[in-house]
JSON list of C-alpha atoms in Angstrom, two decimals:
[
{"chain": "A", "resi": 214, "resn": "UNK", "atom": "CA", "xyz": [0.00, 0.00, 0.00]},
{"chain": "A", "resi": 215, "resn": "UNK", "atom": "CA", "xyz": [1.30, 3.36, -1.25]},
{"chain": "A", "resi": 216, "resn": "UNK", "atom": "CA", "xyz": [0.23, 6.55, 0.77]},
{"chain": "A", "resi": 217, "resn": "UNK", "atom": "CA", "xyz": [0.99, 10.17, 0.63]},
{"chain": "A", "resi": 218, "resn": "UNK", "atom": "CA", "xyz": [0.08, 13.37, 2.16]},
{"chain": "A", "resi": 219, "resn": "UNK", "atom": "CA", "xyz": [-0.71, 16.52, 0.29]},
{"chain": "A", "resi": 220, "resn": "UNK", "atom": "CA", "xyz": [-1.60, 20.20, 0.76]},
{"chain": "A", "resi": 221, "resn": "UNK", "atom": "CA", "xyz": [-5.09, 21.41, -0.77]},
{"chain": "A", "resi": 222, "resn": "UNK", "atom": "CA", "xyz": [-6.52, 24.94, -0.59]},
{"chain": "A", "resi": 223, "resn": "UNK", "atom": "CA", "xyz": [-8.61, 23.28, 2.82]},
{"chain": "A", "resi": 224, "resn": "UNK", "atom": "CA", "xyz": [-6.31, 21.79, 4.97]},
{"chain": "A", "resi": 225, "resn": "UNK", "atom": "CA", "xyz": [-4.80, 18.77, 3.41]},
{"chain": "A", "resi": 226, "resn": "UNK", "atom": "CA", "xyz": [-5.73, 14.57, 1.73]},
{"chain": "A", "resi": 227, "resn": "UNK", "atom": "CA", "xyz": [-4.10, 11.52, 2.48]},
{"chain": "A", "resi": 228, "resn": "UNK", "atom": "CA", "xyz": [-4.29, 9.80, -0.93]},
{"chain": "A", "resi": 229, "resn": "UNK", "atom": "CA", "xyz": [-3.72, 6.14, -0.66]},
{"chain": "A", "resi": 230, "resn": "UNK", "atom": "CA", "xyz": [-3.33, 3.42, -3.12]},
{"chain": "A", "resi": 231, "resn": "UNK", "atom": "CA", "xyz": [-3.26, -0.55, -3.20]},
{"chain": "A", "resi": 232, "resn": "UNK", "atom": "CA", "xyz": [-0.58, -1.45, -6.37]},
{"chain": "A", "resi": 233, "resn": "UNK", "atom": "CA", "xyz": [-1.30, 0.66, -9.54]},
{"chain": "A", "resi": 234, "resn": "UNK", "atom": "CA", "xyz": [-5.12, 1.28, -8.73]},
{"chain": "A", "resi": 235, "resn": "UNK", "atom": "CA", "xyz": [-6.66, 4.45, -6.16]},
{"chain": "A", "resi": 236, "resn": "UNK", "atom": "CA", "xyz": [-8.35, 3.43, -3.27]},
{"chain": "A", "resi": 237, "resn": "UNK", "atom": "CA", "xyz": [-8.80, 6.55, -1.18]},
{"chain": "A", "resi": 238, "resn": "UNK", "atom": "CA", "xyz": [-8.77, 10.05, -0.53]},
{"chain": "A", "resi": 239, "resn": "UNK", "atom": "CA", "xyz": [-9.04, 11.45, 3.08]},
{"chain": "A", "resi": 240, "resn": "UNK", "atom": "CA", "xyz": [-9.57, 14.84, 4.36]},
{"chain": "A", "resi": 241, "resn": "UNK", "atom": "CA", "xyz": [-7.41, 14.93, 7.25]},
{"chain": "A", "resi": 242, "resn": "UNK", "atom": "CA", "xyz": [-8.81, 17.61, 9.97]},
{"chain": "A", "resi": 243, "resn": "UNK", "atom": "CA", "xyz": [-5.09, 18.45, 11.59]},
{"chain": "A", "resi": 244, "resn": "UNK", "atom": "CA", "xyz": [-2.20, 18.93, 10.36]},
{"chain": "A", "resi": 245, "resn": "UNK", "atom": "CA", "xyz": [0.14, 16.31, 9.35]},
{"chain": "A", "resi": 246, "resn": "UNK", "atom": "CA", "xyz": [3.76, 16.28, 7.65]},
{"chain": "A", "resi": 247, "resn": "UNK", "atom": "CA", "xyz": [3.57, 16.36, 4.22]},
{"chain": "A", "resi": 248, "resn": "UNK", "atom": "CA", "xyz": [4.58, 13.23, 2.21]},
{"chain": "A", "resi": 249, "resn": "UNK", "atom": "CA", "xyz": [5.48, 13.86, -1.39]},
{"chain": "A", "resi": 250, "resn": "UNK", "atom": "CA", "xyz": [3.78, 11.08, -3.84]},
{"chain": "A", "resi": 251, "resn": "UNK", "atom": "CA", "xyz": [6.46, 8.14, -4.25]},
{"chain": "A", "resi": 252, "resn": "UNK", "atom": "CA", "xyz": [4.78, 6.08, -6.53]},
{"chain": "A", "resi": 253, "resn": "UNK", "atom": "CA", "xyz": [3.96, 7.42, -10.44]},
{"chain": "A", "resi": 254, "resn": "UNK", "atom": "CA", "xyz": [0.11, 6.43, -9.74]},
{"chain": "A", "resi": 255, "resn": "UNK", "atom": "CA", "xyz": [0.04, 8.87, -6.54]},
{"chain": "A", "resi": 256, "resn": "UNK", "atom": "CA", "xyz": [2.35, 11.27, -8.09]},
{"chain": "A", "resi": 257, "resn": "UNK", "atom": "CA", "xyz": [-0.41, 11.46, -11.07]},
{"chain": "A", "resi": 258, "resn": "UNK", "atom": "CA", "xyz": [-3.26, 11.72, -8.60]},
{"chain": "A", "resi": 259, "resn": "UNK", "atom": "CA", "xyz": [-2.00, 14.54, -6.90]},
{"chain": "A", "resi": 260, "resn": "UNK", "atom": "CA", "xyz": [-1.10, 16.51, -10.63]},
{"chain": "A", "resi": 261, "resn": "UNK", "atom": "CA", "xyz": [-4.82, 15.54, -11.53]},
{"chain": "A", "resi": 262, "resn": "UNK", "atom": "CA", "xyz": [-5.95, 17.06, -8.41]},
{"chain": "A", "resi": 263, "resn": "UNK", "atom": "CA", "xyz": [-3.83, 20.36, -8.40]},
{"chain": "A", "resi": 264, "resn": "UNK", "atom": "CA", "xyz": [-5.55, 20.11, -12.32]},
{"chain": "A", "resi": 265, "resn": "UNK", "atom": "CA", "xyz": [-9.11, 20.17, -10.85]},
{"chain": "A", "resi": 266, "resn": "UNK", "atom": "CA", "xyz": [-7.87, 22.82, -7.70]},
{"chain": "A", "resi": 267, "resn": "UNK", "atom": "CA", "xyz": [-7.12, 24.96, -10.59]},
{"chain": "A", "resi": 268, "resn": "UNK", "atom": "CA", "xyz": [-10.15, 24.31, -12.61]},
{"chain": "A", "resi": 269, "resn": "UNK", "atom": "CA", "xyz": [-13.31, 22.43, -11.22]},
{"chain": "A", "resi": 270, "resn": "UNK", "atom": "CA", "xyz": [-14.32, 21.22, -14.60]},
{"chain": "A", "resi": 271, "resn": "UNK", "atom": "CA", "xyz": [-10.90, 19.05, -15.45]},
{"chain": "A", "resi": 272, "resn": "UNK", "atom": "CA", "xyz": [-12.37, 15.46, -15.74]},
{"chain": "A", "resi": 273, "resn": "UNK", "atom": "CA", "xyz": [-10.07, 12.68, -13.84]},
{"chain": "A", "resi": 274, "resn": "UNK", "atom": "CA", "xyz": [-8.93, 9.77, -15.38]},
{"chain": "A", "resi": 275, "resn": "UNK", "atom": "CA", "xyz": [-6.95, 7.30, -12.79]},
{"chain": "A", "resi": 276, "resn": "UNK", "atom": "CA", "xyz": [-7.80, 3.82, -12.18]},
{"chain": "A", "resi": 277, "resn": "UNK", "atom": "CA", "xyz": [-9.48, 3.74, -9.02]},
{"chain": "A", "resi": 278, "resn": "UNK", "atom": "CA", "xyz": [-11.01, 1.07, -7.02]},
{"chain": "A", "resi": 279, "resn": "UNK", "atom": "CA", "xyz": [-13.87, 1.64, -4.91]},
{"chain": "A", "resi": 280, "resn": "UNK", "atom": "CA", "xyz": [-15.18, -1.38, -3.12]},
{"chain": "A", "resi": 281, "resn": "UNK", "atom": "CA", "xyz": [-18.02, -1.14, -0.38]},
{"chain": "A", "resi": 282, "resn": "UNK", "atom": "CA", "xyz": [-21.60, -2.79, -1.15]},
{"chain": "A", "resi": 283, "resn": "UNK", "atom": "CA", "xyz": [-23.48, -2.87, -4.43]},
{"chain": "A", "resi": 284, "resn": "UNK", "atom": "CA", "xyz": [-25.77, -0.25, -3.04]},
{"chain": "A", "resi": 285, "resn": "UNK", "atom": "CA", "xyz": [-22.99, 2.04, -1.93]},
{"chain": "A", "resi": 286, "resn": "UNK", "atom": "CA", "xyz": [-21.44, 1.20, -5.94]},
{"chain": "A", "resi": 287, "resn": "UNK", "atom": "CA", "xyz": [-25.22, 2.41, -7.19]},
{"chain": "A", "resi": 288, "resn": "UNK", "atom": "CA", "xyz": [-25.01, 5.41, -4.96]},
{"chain": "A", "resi": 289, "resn": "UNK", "atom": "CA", "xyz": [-21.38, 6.35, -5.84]},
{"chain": "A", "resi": 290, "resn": "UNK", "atom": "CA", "xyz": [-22.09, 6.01, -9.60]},
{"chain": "A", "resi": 291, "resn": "UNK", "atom": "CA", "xyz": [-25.67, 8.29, -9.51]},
{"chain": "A", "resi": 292, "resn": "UNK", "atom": "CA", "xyz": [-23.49, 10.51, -7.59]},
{"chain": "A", "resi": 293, "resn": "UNK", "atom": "CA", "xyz": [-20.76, 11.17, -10.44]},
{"chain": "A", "resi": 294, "resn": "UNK", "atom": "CA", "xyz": [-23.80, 12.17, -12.48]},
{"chain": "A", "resi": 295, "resn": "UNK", "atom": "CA", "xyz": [-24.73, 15.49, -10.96]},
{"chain": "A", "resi": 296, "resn": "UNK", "atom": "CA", "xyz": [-22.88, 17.94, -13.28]},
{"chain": "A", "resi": 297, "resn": "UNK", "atom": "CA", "xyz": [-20.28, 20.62, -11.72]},
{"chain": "A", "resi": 298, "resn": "UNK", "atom": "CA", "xyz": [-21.74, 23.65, -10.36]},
{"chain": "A", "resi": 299, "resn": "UNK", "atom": "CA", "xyz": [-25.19, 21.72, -9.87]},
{"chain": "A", "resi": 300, "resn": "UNK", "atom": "CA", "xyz": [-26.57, 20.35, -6.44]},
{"chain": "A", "resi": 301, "resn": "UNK", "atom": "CA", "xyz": [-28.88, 17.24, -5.39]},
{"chain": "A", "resi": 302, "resn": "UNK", "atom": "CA", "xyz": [-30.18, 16.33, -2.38]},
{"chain": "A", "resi": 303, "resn": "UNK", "atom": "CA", "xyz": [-30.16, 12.61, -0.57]},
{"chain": "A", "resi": 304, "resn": "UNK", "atom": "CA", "xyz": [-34.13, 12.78, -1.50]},
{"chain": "A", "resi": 305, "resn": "UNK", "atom": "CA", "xyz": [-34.03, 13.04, -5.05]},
{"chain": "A", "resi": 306, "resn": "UNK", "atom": "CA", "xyz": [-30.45, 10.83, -4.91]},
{"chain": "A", "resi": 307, "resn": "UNK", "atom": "CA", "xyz": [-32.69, 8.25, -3.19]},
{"chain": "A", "resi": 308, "resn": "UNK", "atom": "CA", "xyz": [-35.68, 8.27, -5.40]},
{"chain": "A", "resi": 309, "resn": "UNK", "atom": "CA", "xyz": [-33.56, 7.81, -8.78]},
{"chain": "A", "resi": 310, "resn": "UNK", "atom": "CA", "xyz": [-32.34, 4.50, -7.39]},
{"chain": "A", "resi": 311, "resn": "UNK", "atom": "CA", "xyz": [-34.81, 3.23, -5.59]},
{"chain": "A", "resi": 312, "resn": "UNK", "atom": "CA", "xyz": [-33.73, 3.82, -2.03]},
{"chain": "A", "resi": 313, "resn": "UNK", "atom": "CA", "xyz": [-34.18, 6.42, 0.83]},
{"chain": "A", "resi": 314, "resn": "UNK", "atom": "CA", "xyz": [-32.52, 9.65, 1.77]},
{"chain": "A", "resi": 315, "resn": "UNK", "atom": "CA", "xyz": [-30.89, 8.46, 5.18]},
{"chain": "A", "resi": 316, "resn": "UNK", "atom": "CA", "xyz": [-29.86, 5.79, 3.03]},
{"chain": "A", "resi": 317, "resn": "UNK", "atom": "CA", "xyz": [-28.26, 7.25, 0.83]},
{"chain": "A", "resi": 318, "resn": "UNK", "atom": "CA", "xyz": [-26.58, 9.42, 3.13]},
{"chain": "A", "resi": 319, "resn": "UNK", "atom": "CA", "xyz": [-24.87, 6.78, 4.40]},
{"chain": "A", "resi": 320, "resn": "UNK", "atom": "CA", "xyz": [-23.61, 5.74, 1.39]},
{"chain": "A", "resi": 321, "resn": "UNK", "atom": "CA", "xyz": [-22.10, 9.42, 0.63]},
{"chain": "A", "resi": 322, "resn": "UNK", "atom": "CA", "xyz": [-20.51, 9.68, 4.31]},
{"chain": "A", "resi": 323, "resn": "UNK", "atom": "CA", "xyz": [-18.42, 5.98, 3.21]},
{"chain": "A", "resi": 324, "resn": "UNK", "atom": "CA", "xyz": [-17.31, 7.23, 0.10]},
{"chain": "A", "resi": 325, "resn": "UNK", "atom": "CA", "xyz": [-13.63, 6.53, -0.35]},
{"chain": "A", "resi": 326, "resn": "UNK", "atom": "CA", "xyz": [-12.88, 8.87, -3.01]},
{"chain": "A", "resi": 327, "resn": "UNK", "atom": "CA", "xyz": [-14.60, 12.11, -2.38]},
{"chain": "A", "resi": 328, "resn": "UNK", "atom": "CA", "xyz": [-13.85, 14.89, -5.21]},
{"chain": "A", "resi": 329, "resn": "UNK", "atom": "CA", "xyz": [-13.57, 12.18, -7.89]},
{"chain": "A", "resi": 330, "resn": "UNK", "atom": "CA", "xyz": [-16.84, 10.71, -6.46]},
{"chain": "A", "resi": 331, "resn": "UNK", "atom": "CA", "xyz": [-18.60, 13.73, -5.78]},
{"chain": "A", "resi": 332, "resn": "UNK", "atom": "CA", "xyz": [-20.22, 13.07, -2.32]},
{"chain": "A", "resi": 333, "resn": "UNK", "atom": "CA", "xyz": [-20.06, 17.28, -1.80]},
{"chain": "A", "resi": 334, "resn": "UNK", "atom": "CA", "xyz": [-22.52, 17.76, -4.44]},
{"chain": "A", "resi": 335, "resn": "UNK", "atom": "CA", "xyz": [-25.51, 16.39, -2.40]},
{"chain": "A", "resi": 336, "resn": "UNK", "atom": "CA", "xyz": [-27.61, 18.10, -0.12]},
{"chain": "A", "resi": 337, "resn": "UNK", "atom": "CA", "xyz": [-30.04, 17.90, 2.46]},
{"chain": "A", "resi": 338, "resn": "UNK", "atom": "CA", "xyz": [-34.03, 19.39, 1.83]},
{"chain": "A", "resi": 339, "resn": "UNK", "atom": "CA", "xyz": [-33.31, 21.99, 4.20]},
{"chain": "A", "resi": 340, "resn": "UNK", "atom": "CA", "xyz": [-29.46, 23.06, 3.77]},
{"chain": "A", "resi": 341, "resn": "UNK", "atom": "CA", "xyz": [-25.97, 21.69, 2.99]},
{"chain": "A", "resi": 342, "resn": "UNK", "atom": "CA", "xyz": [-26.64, 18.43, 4.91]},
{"chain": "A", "resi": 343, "resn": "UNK", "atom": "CA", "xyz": [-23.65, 16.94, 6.49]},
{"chain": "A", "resi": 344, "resn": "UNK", "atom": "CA", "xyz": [-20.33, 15.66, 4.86]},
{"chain": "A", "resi": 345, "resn": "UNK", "atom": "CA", "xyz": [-17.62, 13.10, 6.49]},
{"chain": "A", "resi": 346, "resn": "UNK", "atom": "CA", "xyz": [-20.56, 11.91, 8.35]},
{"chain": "A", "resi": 347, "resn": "UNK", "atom": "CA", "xyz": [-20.31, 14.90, 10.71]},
{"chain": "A", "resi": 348, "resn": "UNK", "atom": "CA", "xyz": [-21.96, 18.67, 10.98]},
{"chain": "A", "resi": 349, "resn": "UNK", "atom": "CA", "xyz": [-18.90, 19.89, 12.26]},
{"chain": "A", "resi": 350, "resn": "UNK", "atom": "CA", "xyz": [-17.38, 23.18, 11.28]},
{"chain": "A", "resi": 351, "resn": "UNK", "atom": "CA", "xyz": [-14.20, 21.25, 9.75]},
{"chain": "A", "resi": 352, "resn": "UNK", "atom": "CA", "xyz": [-16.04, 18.83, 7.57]},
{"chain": "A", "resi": 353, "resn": "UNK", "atom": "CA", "xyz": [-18.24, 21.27, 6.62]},
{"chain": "A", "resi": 354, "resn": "UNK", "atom": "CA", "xyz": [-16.10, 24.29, 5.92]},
{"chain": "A", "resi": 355, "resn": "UNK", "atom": "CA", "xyz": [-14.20, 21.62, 3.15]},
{"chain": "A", "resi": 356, "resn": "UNK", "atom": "CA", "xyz": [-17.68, 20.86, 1.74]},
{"chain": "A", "resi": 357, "resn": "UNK", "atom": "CA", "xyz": [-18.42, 24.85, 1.22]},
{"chain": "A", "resi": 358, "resn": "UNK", "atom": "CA", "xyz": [-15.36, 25.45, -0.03]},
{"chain": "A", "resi": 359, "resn": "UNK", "atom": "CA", "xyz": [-15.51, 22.80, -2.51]},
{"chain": "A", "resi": 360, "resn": "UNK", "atom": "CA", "xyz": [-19.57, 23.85, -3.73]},
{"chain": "A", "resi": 361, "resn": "UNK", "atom": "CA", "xyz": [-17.56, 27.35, -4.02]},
{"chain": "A", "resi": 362, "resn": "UNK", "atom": "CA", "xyz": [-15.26, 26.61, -5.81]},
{"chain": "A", "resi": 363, "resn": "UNK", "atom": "CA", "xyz": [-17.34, 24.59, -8.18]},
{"chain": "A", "resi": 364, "resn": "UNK", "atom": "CA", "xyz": [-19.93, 27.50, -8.60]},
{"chain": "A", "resi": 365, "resn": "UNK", "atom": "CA", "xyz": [-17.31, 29.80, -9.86]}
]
């Protein structure tokens, strides 16, 4: 397992990877030492996301490998389909698969590659919602900046 630590315009991600494929992405809340990208498949994740720090609309392209349950997958994937800029909420998430808000709430909170898999772009009925499975300042400071910076 490969793992590195990075500085985004939030605080910083630990971006970790099993072999040549991405398995995670992890807000970290404190401060930790920075650990330059070793391996070429880290070293490429972080250039794709200084690419998308610089521009919200860069598309990525790394091999990534999420895992969790078939529901989570189904979440996950209706998830990368809410365009940049754009908002859902865990309602209308839910009711285009089937399922139901808390749900698919869940599902966002477990996400193991949030940015790629764009867990920040859903909402509750009645505000941002939560993110990291928390309503804390921290987590939710990192979700604002990221709808900002996706709104332009």
């Amino acid at each position: 397992m490969d793992e590195a630590i990075i500085d985004a315009p939030f605080g910083q991600l630990r971006l970790i990877a099993d072999h040549e494929t991405l398995t995670g992405i992890v807000f970290l809340l404190e401060s930790e030492v920075v650990r330059k990208p070793v391996s070429p498949l880290l070293r490429e994740t972080e250039a794709q996301l200084r690419a998308y720090f610089k521009n919200p609309r860069y598309r990525f392209g790394l091999p990534m490998q999420l895992g969790g349950t078939s529901f989570q997958r189904r979440v996950w994937q209706a998830m990368c389909h809410i365009p940049v800029g754009s908002t859902s909420t865990y309602g209308a998430l839910a009711k285009s698969i089937g399922s139901a808000p808390r749900a698919v709430g869940q599902a966002c909170g477990a996400n193991p590659l949030p940015i790629i898999v764009p867990c920040h772009r859903v909402l509750s009925a009645s505000g941002r919602g939560g993110f990291m499975h928390s309503r804390a300042d921290g987590p939710i400071s990192i979700k604002n900046w990221l709808l900002a910076h996706e709104r332009g």
